[in-house]
Tab-separated table of C-alpha atoms in Angstrom:
chain	number	residue	atom	x	y	z
X	130	MET	CA	2.472	-34.221	2.230
X	131	ASP	CA	-1.217	-33.688	2.598
X	132	GLY	CA	-2.853	-32.880	5.464
X	133	GLN	CA	-3.822	-35.588	7.135
X	134	ALA	CA	0.123	-36.740	7.022
X	135	ILE	CA	1.130	-33.218	8.753
X	136	PHE	CA	-1.721	-33.644	11.122
X	137	LYS	CA	0.165	-37.113	12.304
X	138	LEU	CA	3.154	-35.502	12.692
X	139	LEU	CA	2.065	-32.348	15.280
X	140	GLU	CA	0.334	-34.987	17.407
X	141	SER	CA	2.364	-37.120	17.576
X	142	GLY	CA	4.711	-34.355	18.574
X	143	ALA	CA	7.926	-34.734	15.201
X	144	LEU	CA	7.346	-31.099	15.022
X	145	ASP	CA	7.486	-30.109	18.846
X	146	GLU	CA	11.359	-28.876	18.577
X	147	LYS	CA	10.384	-26.531	15.935
X	148	LEU	CA	7.894	-25.357	17.805
X	149	LYS	CA	9.393	-24.912	21.082
X	150	LYS	CA	12.213	-22.604	19.078
X	151	LEU	CA	9.594	-20.894	17.156
X	152	TYR	CA	7.943	-20.011	20.443
X	153	VAL	CA	9.927	-19.792	23.001
X	154	CYS	CA	7.866	-21.677	24.871
X	155	GLY	CA	7.692	-24.947	27.012
X	156	ALA	CA	5.898	-28.101	26.811
X	157	GLY	CA	2.502	-26.488	28.089
X	158	ASP	CA	1.928	-24.304	25.505
X	159	LEU	CA	2.615	-26.389	22.390
X	160	PRO	CA	-1.064	-28.015	22.338
X	161	ARG	CA	-2.155	-24.221	21.292
X	162	TYR	CA	0.670	-24.016	18.576
X	163	ARG	CA	0.318	-27.476	17.255
X	164	ALA	CA	-4.181	-26.305	17.065
X	165	ARG	CA	-3.365	-23.652	14.951
X	166	PHE	CA	-1.377	-25.016	12.579
X	167	GLU	CA	-4.064	-28.012	12.195
X	168	GLN	CA	-6.632	-25.390	12.425
X	169	ALA	CA	-4.779	-23.743	9.161
X	170	ILE	CA	-4.977	-27.006	7.785
X	171	VAL	CA	-8.465	-27.158	8.139
X	172	LYS	CA	-9.004	-23.845	6.455
X	173	PHE	CA	-6.881	-23.975	3.565
X	174	GLU	CA	-8.366	-27.071	2.856
X	175	GLU	CA	-11.903	-25.905	3.151
X	176	ARG	CA	-11.607	-23.602	0.452
X	177	TYR	CA	-8.526	-24.656	-1.996
X	178	GLY	CA	-8.822	-28.570	-1.587
X	179	ALA	CA	-7.791	-31.527	0.433
X	180	GLY	CA	-5.173	-34.335	-0.936
X	181	ARG	CA	-3.027	-31.232	-2.001
X	182	ASP	CA	1.480	-31.369	-1.013
X	183	LEU	CA	1.235	-29.197	1.504
X	184	MET	CA	4.312	-26.649	3.086
X	185	LEU	CA	3.885	-24.674	6.539
X	186	PHE	CA	5.660	-21.221	7.070
X	187	SER	CA	6.290	-18.465	9.365
X	188	ALA	CA	7.466	-15.167	9.780
X	189	PRO	CA	7.664	-13.409	12.900
X	190	GLY	CA	6.886	-9.839	14.149
X	191	ARG	CA	9.436	-7.453	15.197
X	192	THR	CA	10.698	-4.865	18.099
X	193	GLU	CA	12.543	-2.407	17.687
X	194	VAL	CA	15.412	-2.240	20.466
X	195	GLY	CA	17.541	0.470	19.715
X	196	GLY	CA	17.550	3.401	17.351
X	197	ASN	CA	14.723	5.554	16.957
X	198	HIS	CA	14.000	7.247	13.740
X	199	THR	CA	17.692	6.081	12.559
X	200	ASP	CA	17.268	4.093	9.943
X	201	HIS	CA	15.938	6.516	7.201
X	202	GLN	CA	18.868	8.375	7.983
X	203	ARG	CA	21.690	5.105	6.604
X	204	GLY	CA	22.185	4.828	10.315
X	205	ARG	CA	21.944	1.983	12.728
X	206	VAL	CA	19.448	-0.316	14.413
X	207	LEU	CA	18.675	-2.318	17.357
X	208	ALA	CA	16.096	-4.826	16.376
X	209	ALA	CA	14.778	-8.657	17.238
X	210	SER	CA	12.338	-10.953	15.820
X	211	VAL	CA	9.804	-11.714	18.361
X	212	ASN	CA	7.654	-15.066	19.296
X	213	LEU	CA	4.260	-13.518	17.717
X	214	ASP	CA	3.906	-14.533	13.899
X	215	VAL	CA	1.820	-15.352	10.694
X	216	ILE	CA	1.561	-18.153	9.662
X	217	ALA	CA	0.798	-20.355	6.203
X	218	VAL	CA	-0.669	-23.057	4.786
X	219	ALA	CA	0.525	-23.309	1.218
X	220	ALA	CA	0.899	-25.451	-2.061
X	221	ARG	CA	1.483	-25.312	-5.857
X	222	SER	CA	-1.257	-24.479	-8.518
X	223	GLU	CA	-1.619	-24.319	-11.904
X	224	GLY	CA	-1.775	-21.435	-14.095
X	225	GLY	CA	-0.644	-18.621	-13.195
X	226	VAL	CA	-2.324	-17.781	-10.320
X	227	VAL	CA	-1.471	-16.485	-6.680
X	228	ARG	CA	-4.658	-16.715	-4.483
X	229	VAL	CA	-4.202	-15.578	-0.645
X	230	GLN	CA	-7.086	-16.021	1.929
X	231	SER	CA	-6.116	-14.419	5.088
X	232	GLU	CA	-7.960	-15.009	8.113
X	233	GLY	CA	-10.804	-12.327	8.950
X	234	HIS	CA	-9.937	-10.428	5.105
X	235	ALA	CA	-10.709	-10.724	1.119
X	236	GLU	CA	-9.115	-13.361	-1.187
X	237	ASP	CA	-6.167	-12.303	-2.826
X	238	VAL	CA	-5.578	-12.808	-6.496
X	239	VAL	CA	-2.795	-12.398	-8.339
X	240	ALA	CA	-2.552	-13.035	-11.864
X	241	LEU	CA	1.198	-13.330	-12.239
X	242	GLU	CA	0.522	-12.483	-16.480
X	243	ARG	CA	0.957	-8.828	-15.214
X	244	LEU	CA	3.722	-8.313	-12.945
X	245	GLU	CA	3.893	-4.507	-13.582
X	246	PRO	CA	1.768	-2.127	-10.591
X	247	GLN	CA	-1.190	-2.216	-10.910
X	248	PRO	CA	-2.810	1.704	-9.708
X	249	GLU	CA	-6.070	-0.029	-8.023
X	250	GLU	CA	-3.844	-1.800	-5.836
X	251	THR	CA	-2.360	0.131	-4.245
X	252	GLY	CA	-2.282	0.102	-0.671
X	253	GLY	CA	-3.516	-3.469	-0.772
X	254	SER	CA	-2.110	-6.664	-0.135
X	255	GLN	CA	-2.632	-7.887	-3.750
X	256	ALA	CA	-0.211	-5.133	-4.325
X	257	LEU	CA	2.405	-6.397	-1.867
X	258	VAL	CA	1.712	-10.263	-3.533
X	259	ARG	CA	2.699	-8.985	-7.321
X	260	GLY	CA	5.284	-6.641	-6.225
X	261	ILE	CA	7.446	-9.839	-4.356
X	262	CYS	CA	6.442	-11.983	-7.049
X	263	ALA	CA	7.855	-9.420	-9.671
X	264	ALA	CA	11.024	-9.033	-7.612
X	265	PHE	CA	11.842	-12.556	-8.016
X	266	SER	CA	11.110	-13.059	-11.412
X	267	ARG	CA	13.589	-9.332	-12.003
X	268	ARG	CA	16.245	-11.289	-10.274
X	269	GLY	CA	15.951	-15.149	-12.716
X	270	CYS	CA	13.054	-17.240	-10.782
X	271	PRO	CA	9.751	-16.836	-11.961
X	272	ALA	CA	7.070	-17.327	-9.666
X	273	GLY	CA	4.647	-19.624	-10.657
X	274	GLY	CA	0.731	-20.047	-9.418
X	275	PHE	CA	0.570	-21.497	-5.553
X	276	ASP	CA	-2.861	-21.586	-3.018
X	277	ALA	CA	-1.747	-19.911	0.595
X	278	TYR	CA	-4.204	-19.114	4.216
X	279	THR	CA	-2.585	-17.355	6.584
X	280	THR	CA	-3.367	-16.027	9.875
X	281	SER	CA	-1.608	-14.201	12.045
X	282	ASP	CA	-1.205	-13.105	15.821
X	283	VAL	CA	1.427	-10.034	15.491
X	284	LEU	CA	-1.007	-7.407	16.602
X	285	SER	CA	-1.429	-4.822	14.087
X	286	GLY	CA	-0.924	-1.284	15.142
X	287	SER	CA	0.718	-2.234	17.811
X	288	GLY	CA	4.125	-1.418	16.326
X	289	LEU	CA	5.185	-5.092	15.635
X	290	SER	CA	5.173	-4.765	11.666
X	291	SER	CA	2.105	-6.944	10.512
X	292	SER	CA	3.094	-5.776	6.762
X	293	ALA	CA	6.893	-6.566	7.257
X	294	ALA	CA	6.061	-10.366	8.513
X	295	PHE	CA	3.294	-10.965	6.058
X	296	GLU	CA	5.719	-9.584	2.985
X	297	VAL	CA	8.576	-11.735	4.698
X	298	LEU	CA	5.865	-14.852	4.641
X	299	VAL	CA	5.066	-14.450	1.221
X	300	GLY	CA	8.802	-13.803	-0.246
X	301	VAL	CA	9.750	-17.368	1.950
X	302	MET	CA	6.849	-19.204	0.216
X	303	VAL	CA	7.977	-17.897	-3.000
X	304	ASN	CA	11.791	-18.611	-2.468
X	305	GLU	CA	11.074	-22.045	-1.045
X	306	LEU	CA	7.816	-23.247	-3.739
X	307	TYR	CA	9.765	-21.708	-7.007
X	308	GLY	CA	13.337	-20.724	-6.083
X	309	GLU	CA	14.479	-23.745	-4.516
X	310	GLY	CA	15.351	-21.464	-1.180
X	311	ARG	CA	18.402	-19.736	-3.256
X	312	GLU	CA	17.495	-15.931	-2.071
X	313	SER	CA	19.294	-15.302	1.587
X	314	ALA	CA	17.237	-13.639	4.247
X	315	VAL	CA	18.228	-10.350	3.727
X	316	GLU	CA	17.195	-10.580	0.161
X	317	ILE	CA	14.146	-11.641	0.825
X	318	ALA	CA	13.772	-8.079	2.873
X	319	LYS	CA	14.848	-6.222	0.314
X	320	ILE	CA	12.557	-8.058	-2.066
X	321	GLY	CA	9.451	-7.389	0.621
X	322	GLN	CA	11.039	-3.690	0.871
X	323	TYR	CA	10.863	-2.990	-2.874
X	324	ALA	CA	7.082	-4.366	-3.147
X	325	GLU	CA	6.088	-1.748	-0.338
X	326	ASN	CA	8.120	0.897	-1.868
X	327	HIS	CA	7.336	0.576	-5.435
X	328	TYR	CA	3.440	-1.547	-5.199
X	329	PHE	CA	2.303	-0.902	-2.524
X	330	GLY	CA	3.044	2.992	-2.380
X	331	LYS	CA	4.770	3.064	1.193
X	332	PRO	CA	8.603	4.529	1.129
X	333	CYS	CA	9.490	2.298	4.208
X	334	GLY	CA	13.110	1.748	5.285
X	335	LEU	CA	14.329	-2.110	5.507
X	336	MET	CA	14.611	-2.675	9.510
X	337	ASP	CA	11.383	-4.310	9.870
X	338	GLN	CA	11.565	-6.672	6.979
X	339	THR	CA	15.493	-7.219	8.113
X	340	ALA	CA	14.133	-7.907	11.372
X	341	SER	CA	11.693	-10.286	10.905
X	342	SER	CA	13.195	-12.064	8.224
X	343	VAL	CA	17.129	-12.837	9.487
X	344	GLY	CA	15.339	-13.417	13.281
X	345	SER	CA	17.040	-12.936	16.737
X	346	MET	CA	18.271	-9.999	17.956
X	347	VAL	CA	20.340	-8.165	14.704
X	348	THR	CA	22.200	-5.111	14.273
X	349	ILE	CA	21.473	-3.400	11.050
X	350	ASP	CA	23.953	-0.947	9.584
X	351	PHE	CA	22.176	1.004	6.604
X	352	LYS	CA	25.225	3.208	5.687
X	353	ASP	CA	24.748	1.604	2.349
X	354	PRO	CA	21.660	0.899	1.656
X	355	ALA	CA	21.622	-1.488	-1.175
X	356	ARG	CA	24.132	-3.308	1.296
X	357	PRO	CA	23.393	-3.295	4.801
X	358	LEU	CA	25.532	-4.706	7.392
X	359	VAL	CA	23.426	-7.234	9.710
X	360	GLU	CA	24.900	-8.662	12.493
X	361	GLN	CA	22.727	-10.789	15.001
X	362	VAL	CA	23.219	-10.515	18.182
X	363	PRO	CA	21.340	-13.600	20.316
X	364	PHE	CA	20.714	-11.851	24.125
X	365	ASP	CA	18.944	-13.919	26.376
X	366	PHE	CA	17.226	-11.639	28.848
X	367	ALA	CA	15.402	-14.891	30.485
X	368	ALA	CA	18.512	-15.742	31.903
X	369	HIS	CA	19.145	-12.573	33.010
X	370	GLY	CA	15.727	-12.381	34.989
X	371	TYR	CA	13.940	-10.017	32.407
X	372	GLY	CA	11.036	-9.736	29.993
X	373	LEU	CA	10.110	-8.070	27.245
X	374	CYS	CA	6.467	-5.977	26.890
X	375	ILE	CA	5.020	-3.672	24.746
X	376	ILE	CA	2.324	-1.542	25.942
X	377	ASP	CA	-0.110	-0.406	23.642
X	378	THR	CA	-2.068	2.788	25.006
X	379	HIS	CA	-4.483	2.551	22.160
X	380	GLY	CA	-4.505	5.849	21.052
X	381	SER	CA	-5.451	7.010	17.591
X	382	HIS	CA	-2.732	7.229	14.612
X	383	SER	CA	-5.452	9.160	12.289
X	384	ASP	CA	-3.918	12.487	11.540
X	385	LEU	CA	-1.082	11.363	12.455
X	386	THR	CA	0.519	11.758	9.129
X	387	PRO	CA	2.355	15.433	8.621
X	388	ASP	CA	3.648	14.475	12.357
X	389	TYR	CA	5.487	11.042	11.315
X	390	ALA	CA	6.783	12.998	7.762
X	391	ALA	CA	7.771	15.851	9.205
X	392	VAL	CA	10.534	13.538	11.505
X	393	PRO	CA	12.623	12.628	8.110
X	394	GLN	CA	11.551	15.654	6.217
X	395	GLU	CA	13.304	17.726	8.774
X	396	MET	CA	16.798	15.247	9.746
X	397	ARG	CA	16.812	15.649	5.787
X	398	ALA	CA	16.608	19.224	5.676
X	399	VAL	CA	19.582	19.676	7.839
X	400	ALA	CA	21.254	17.274	6.194
X	401	ALA	CA	20.712	19.555	3.135
X	402	ALA	CA	22.074	22.534	4.586
X	403	MET	CA	24.980	20.782	5.175
X	404	GLY	CA	25.185	19.856	1.657
X	405	LYS	CA	24.200	16.177	2.450
X	406	GLU	CA	21.388	14.230	1.311
X	407	VAL	CA	21.538	12.213	4.707
X	408	LEU	CA	22.706	12.685	8.045
X	409	ARG	CA	24.718	9.780	8.063
X	410	GLU	CA	26.312	11.815	5.795
X	411	VAL	CA	27.508	14.765	7.954
X	412	ASP	CA	29.907	15.500	10.511
X	413	PRO	CA	28.838	15.723	13.659
X	414	ALA	CA	31.336	18.393	14.699
X	415	GLY	CA	30.607	20.350	11.816
X	416	PHE	CA	26.644	20.098	12.605
X	417	TYR	CA	27.839	21.028	15.984
X	418	ALA	CA	29.601	24.067	14.617
X	419	ALA	CA	26.424	25.485	12.199
X	420	VAL	CA	24.145	25.537	14.626
X	421	PRO	CA	23.378	29.108	14.494
X	422	ARG	CA	23.074	29.129	11.137
X	423	LEU	CA	20.915	25.898	10.922
X	424	ARG	CA	17.901	27.074	13.895
X	425	ALA	CA	18.061	30.230	12.300
X	426	LYS	CA	17.287	28.867	8.306
X	427	LEU	CA	15.045	25.952	10.070
X	428	GLY	CA	13.991	26.361	13.179
X	429	ASP	CA	14.740	24.610	16.667
X	430	ARG	CA	12.936	21.154	16.417
X	431	ALA	CA	14.671	20.561	13.502
X	432	VAL	CA	18.249	20.593	15.185
X	433	LEU	CA	16.985	19.431	18.025
X	434	ARG	CA	16.010	15.926	15.445
X	435	ALA	CA	19.140	15.920	14.142
X	436	MET	CA	21.124	16.335	17.363
X	437	HIS	CA	18.790	12.839	18.393
X	438	PHE	CA	19.993	11.413	15.177
X	439	PHE	CA	23.820	11.947	15.980
X	440	ASP	CA	23.309	10.401	19.394
X	441	ASP	CA	20.662	7.613	18.934
X	442	ASN	CA	23.377	6.482	16.211
X	443	GLU	CA	26.056	5.780	18.338
X	444	ARG	CA	23.880	4.631	21.243
X	445	VAL	CA	23.176	2.107	18.910
X	446	ALA	CA	27.214	0.767	18.559
X	447	ARG	CA	26.634	1.373	22.454
X	448	GLU	CA	23.834	-0.961	22.955
X	449	VAL	CA	25.908	-3.963	21.129
X	450	GLU	CA	28.909	-3.405	22.925
X	451	ALA	CA	26.770	-4.275	26.106
X	452	LEU	CA	25.021	-6.947	24.553
X	453	LYS	CA	27.848	-8.361	23.525
X	454	ALA	CA	29.381	-8.043	26.774
X	455	ASP	CA	26.916	-9.763	28.824
X	456	ASP	CA	26.573	-6.153	30.825
X	457	LEU	CA	22.410	-5.554	31.094
X	458	GLU	CA	22.897	-2.789	33.358
X	459	ALA	CA	24.835	-0.710	30.908
X	460	PHE	CA	22.667	-1.861	28.406
X	461	LYS	CA	19.355	-0.542	30.325
X	462	ARG	CA	21.054	2.844	30.899
X	463	LEU	CA	21.543	2.916	27.365
X	464	LEU	CA	17.855	1.995	26.451
X	465	ILE	CA	16.496	4.466	29.167
X	466	GLU	CA	18.563	7.382	27.656
X	467	SER	CA	17.518	6.650	24.035
X	468	GLY	CA	13.524	6.948	24.999
X	469	ARG	CA	14.679	10.234	26.682
X	470	SER	CA	16.206	11.327	23.642
X	471	SER	CA	13.272	10.584	22.234
X	472	PHE	CA	11.085	12.664	23.790
X	473	MET	CA	13.136	15.601	24.481
X	474	TYR	CA	14.734	16.083	21.350
X	475	LEU	CA	13.149	13.832	18.514
X	476	GLN	CA	9.771	15.028	20.010
X	477	ASN	CA	7.891	12.154	18.712
X	478	VAL	CA	6.368	10.716	22.335
X	479	TYR	CA	2.859	13.031	21.705
X	480	SER	CA	1.629	15.106	18.716
X	481	PRO	CA	1.983	18.704	19.044
X	482	ALA	CA	-1.806	18.985	17.573
X	483	HIS	CA	-3.357	16.561	19.868
X	484	VAL	CA	-1.687	17.475	23.248
X	485	GLU	CA	-5.032	16.670	25.092
X	486	GLU	CA	-4.157	13.114	24.002
X	487	GLN	CA	-1.023	11.818	25.399
X	488	GLY	CA	-1.332	7.790	26.220
X	489	VAL	CA	2.508	7.422	25.345
X	490	SER	CA	3.553	9.868	28.011
X	491	LEU	CA	1.444	8.546	30.496
X	492	ALA	CA	2.865	4.984	29.953
X	493	LEU	CA	6.244	6.076	29.801
X	494	ALA	CA	5.562	7.866	33.431
X	495	LEU	CA	4.199	4.849	35.186
X	496	CYS	CA	7.173	2.662	33.471
X	497	GLU	CA	9.697	5.117	35.500
X	498	ARG	CA	7.314	4.802	38.370
X	499	TYR	CA	6.698	1.050	38.243
X	500	LEU	CA	10.284	0.018	36.815
X	501	GLY	CA	12.626	2.680	38.121
X	502	GLN	CA	13.942	0.813	41.366
X	503	PRO	CA	17.317	1.826	43.217
X	504	GLY	CA	19.999	-0.066	43.269
X	505	ALA	CA	21.585	-2.219	40.190
X	506	GLY	CA	20.001	-5.004	39.057
X	507	GLU	CA	16.734	-3.895	40.838
X	508	GLY	CA	14.890	-1.644	38.162
X	509	GLY	CA	14.224	-1.866	34.309
X	510	ALA	CA	14.286	0.375	31.606
X	511	TRP	CA	11.346	1.776	28.868
X	512	ARG	CA	11.505	3.701	25.514
X	513	VAL	CA	9.131	4.566	22.924
X	514	HIS	CA	8.656	2.136	20.428
X	515	GLY	CA	8.348	2.562	16.585
X	516	GLY	CA	7.467	5.684	14.849
X	517	GLY	CA	5.676	7.243	17.772
X	518	PHE	CA	3.454	9.779	18.592
X	519	ALA	CA	1.057	7.429	19.771
X	520	GLY	CA	0.390	3.904	20.128
X	521	THR	CA	2.755	2.025	22.330
X	522	VAL	CA	5.892	1.793	24.754
X	523	GLN	CA	8.495	-1.089	24.979
X	524	SER	CA	9.312	-1.778	28.638
X	525	LEU	CA	12.458	-4.409	29.868
X	526	VAL	CA	10.667	-5.711	33.015
X	527	PRO	CA	12.426	-7.992	35.827
X	528	LEU	CA	10.389	-11.120	35.403
X	529	ALA	CA	10.134	-11.712	39.480
X	530	GLN	CA	7.913	-8.149	38.839
X	531	MET	CA	6.499	-9.135	35.215
X	532	ASP	CA	2.506	-10.146	36.483
X	533	GLY	CA	2.403	-6.609	39.193
X	534	PHE	CA	3.611	-4.972	36.432
X	535	VAL	CA	0.791	-6.326	33.879
X	536	GLN	CA	-1.778	-5.863	36.343
X	537	LYS	CA	-1.117	-2.151	36.893
X	538	MET	CA	-0.024	-1.174	33.507
X	539	GLU	CA	-3.533	-2.965	32.470
X	540	ALA	CA	-5.422	-0.992	34.402
X	541	VAL	CA	-4.732	2.284	32.816
X	542	PHE	CA	-4.723	0.948	29.425
X	543	GLY	CA	-7.342	-1.992	29.521
X	544	ALA	CA	-7.474	-5.599	29.494
X	545	GLY	CA	-5.175	-7.166	27.147
X	546	SER	CA	-3.047	-4.188	26.430
X	547	CYS	CA	0.445	-5.553	27.840
X	548	HIS	CA	1.919	-7.823	25.955
X	549	ARG	CA	4.612	-10.665	27.183
X	550	LEU	CA	7.248	-10.934	24.414
X	551	ALA	CA	10.222	-13.296	24.120
X	552	VAL	CA	13.092	-12.753	21.227
X	553	ARG	CA	13.015	-15.777	18.801
X	554	PRO	CA	15.943	-17.576	17.434
X	555	VAL	CA	14.477	-17.387	14.156
X	556	GLY	CA	13.142	-15.387	10.998
X	557	GLY	CA	11.267	-16.799	8.505
X	558	VAL	CA	11.079	-19.917	7.706
X	559	ARG	CA	9.656	-22.914	6.101
X	560	VAL	CA	8.428	-25.201	8.684
X	561	LEU	CA	7.733	-28.017	7.143
């Protein structure tokens, strides 16, 4: 279907139900989502030519709801896809070359005759495209050439994982254009992780890609990383009178690499001292019996971080039980417990090397002041979001308080710093 035919579908309202589902929105918001796809088609045709057989794709950002720094120890997480996404207009091409023009960035051009990692591409989006195509080829689905124009409203640096959304988007495009849709959402997530690990050069876990690819609220158990257990846990916060917010404190992530790296390093050091590879393999009772020896060998912080893992890993299971039981009050208590564990034991709310910069601590304190109302059903919940040390806080806010809460937080952190989100019920998809 060419661009003009898709324009007619969009303007006729034929895609409205799909758009409502993708963006968890009402009829009043549809014109801007139609216009977004229309503008992407225009941009595609300006760069790659009109009259081509086009497909439309979407992959969402994700929010980490439960399990902070548990995934890299093969623990449990609770995550959700959100109604911010990266979209693409794409078409097959001849010649075995992939060209991806992402709005605001230089075009990525990848010749598929070379599928091995290219050192000069490390850390760039070309590496992700090449790695994803290579992974499909290894699975018996040689990718051919295609052209794509992408645009994203997944906030970069917000902890919503714009990189995983891009990986899932490219994976879905290759799967639909050349794989006849054979690969499952979980396999597409693994393909994205493979590209990021072996081509982009970042040793990430699988949580971000899985949450984006599978969609909805999902709990993931990484006990067996080759076969993670993924279960959707649909829950409608809005139906219970609540909304999700991500508060961007605009803290700098520069010079924080040692802080991020120290978390898994110290957790693995504790596991190694117990004769295991990761903490998921360690018996908690044995760990607590060994605390005197462990603190003497590794220091107190490593012990505290291991304590956080054991508690937060178990807490995810209780959060899932609370959602399944429709017990939002229990879920809120657990969310706050998780955040306090991150602050006290994991210690990833601010950098010990930059104690003068504590935007995340301040945001958490303000959330507690504004949302910590007494009485069942009246308050909200809050926790550090993602890797920590700088960046974002996640909050669960009563809808009746939402406007005032946003106003108060943006008075401190700046206009546009408080982002209202909804859980999107679907992951990476071909829209048309």
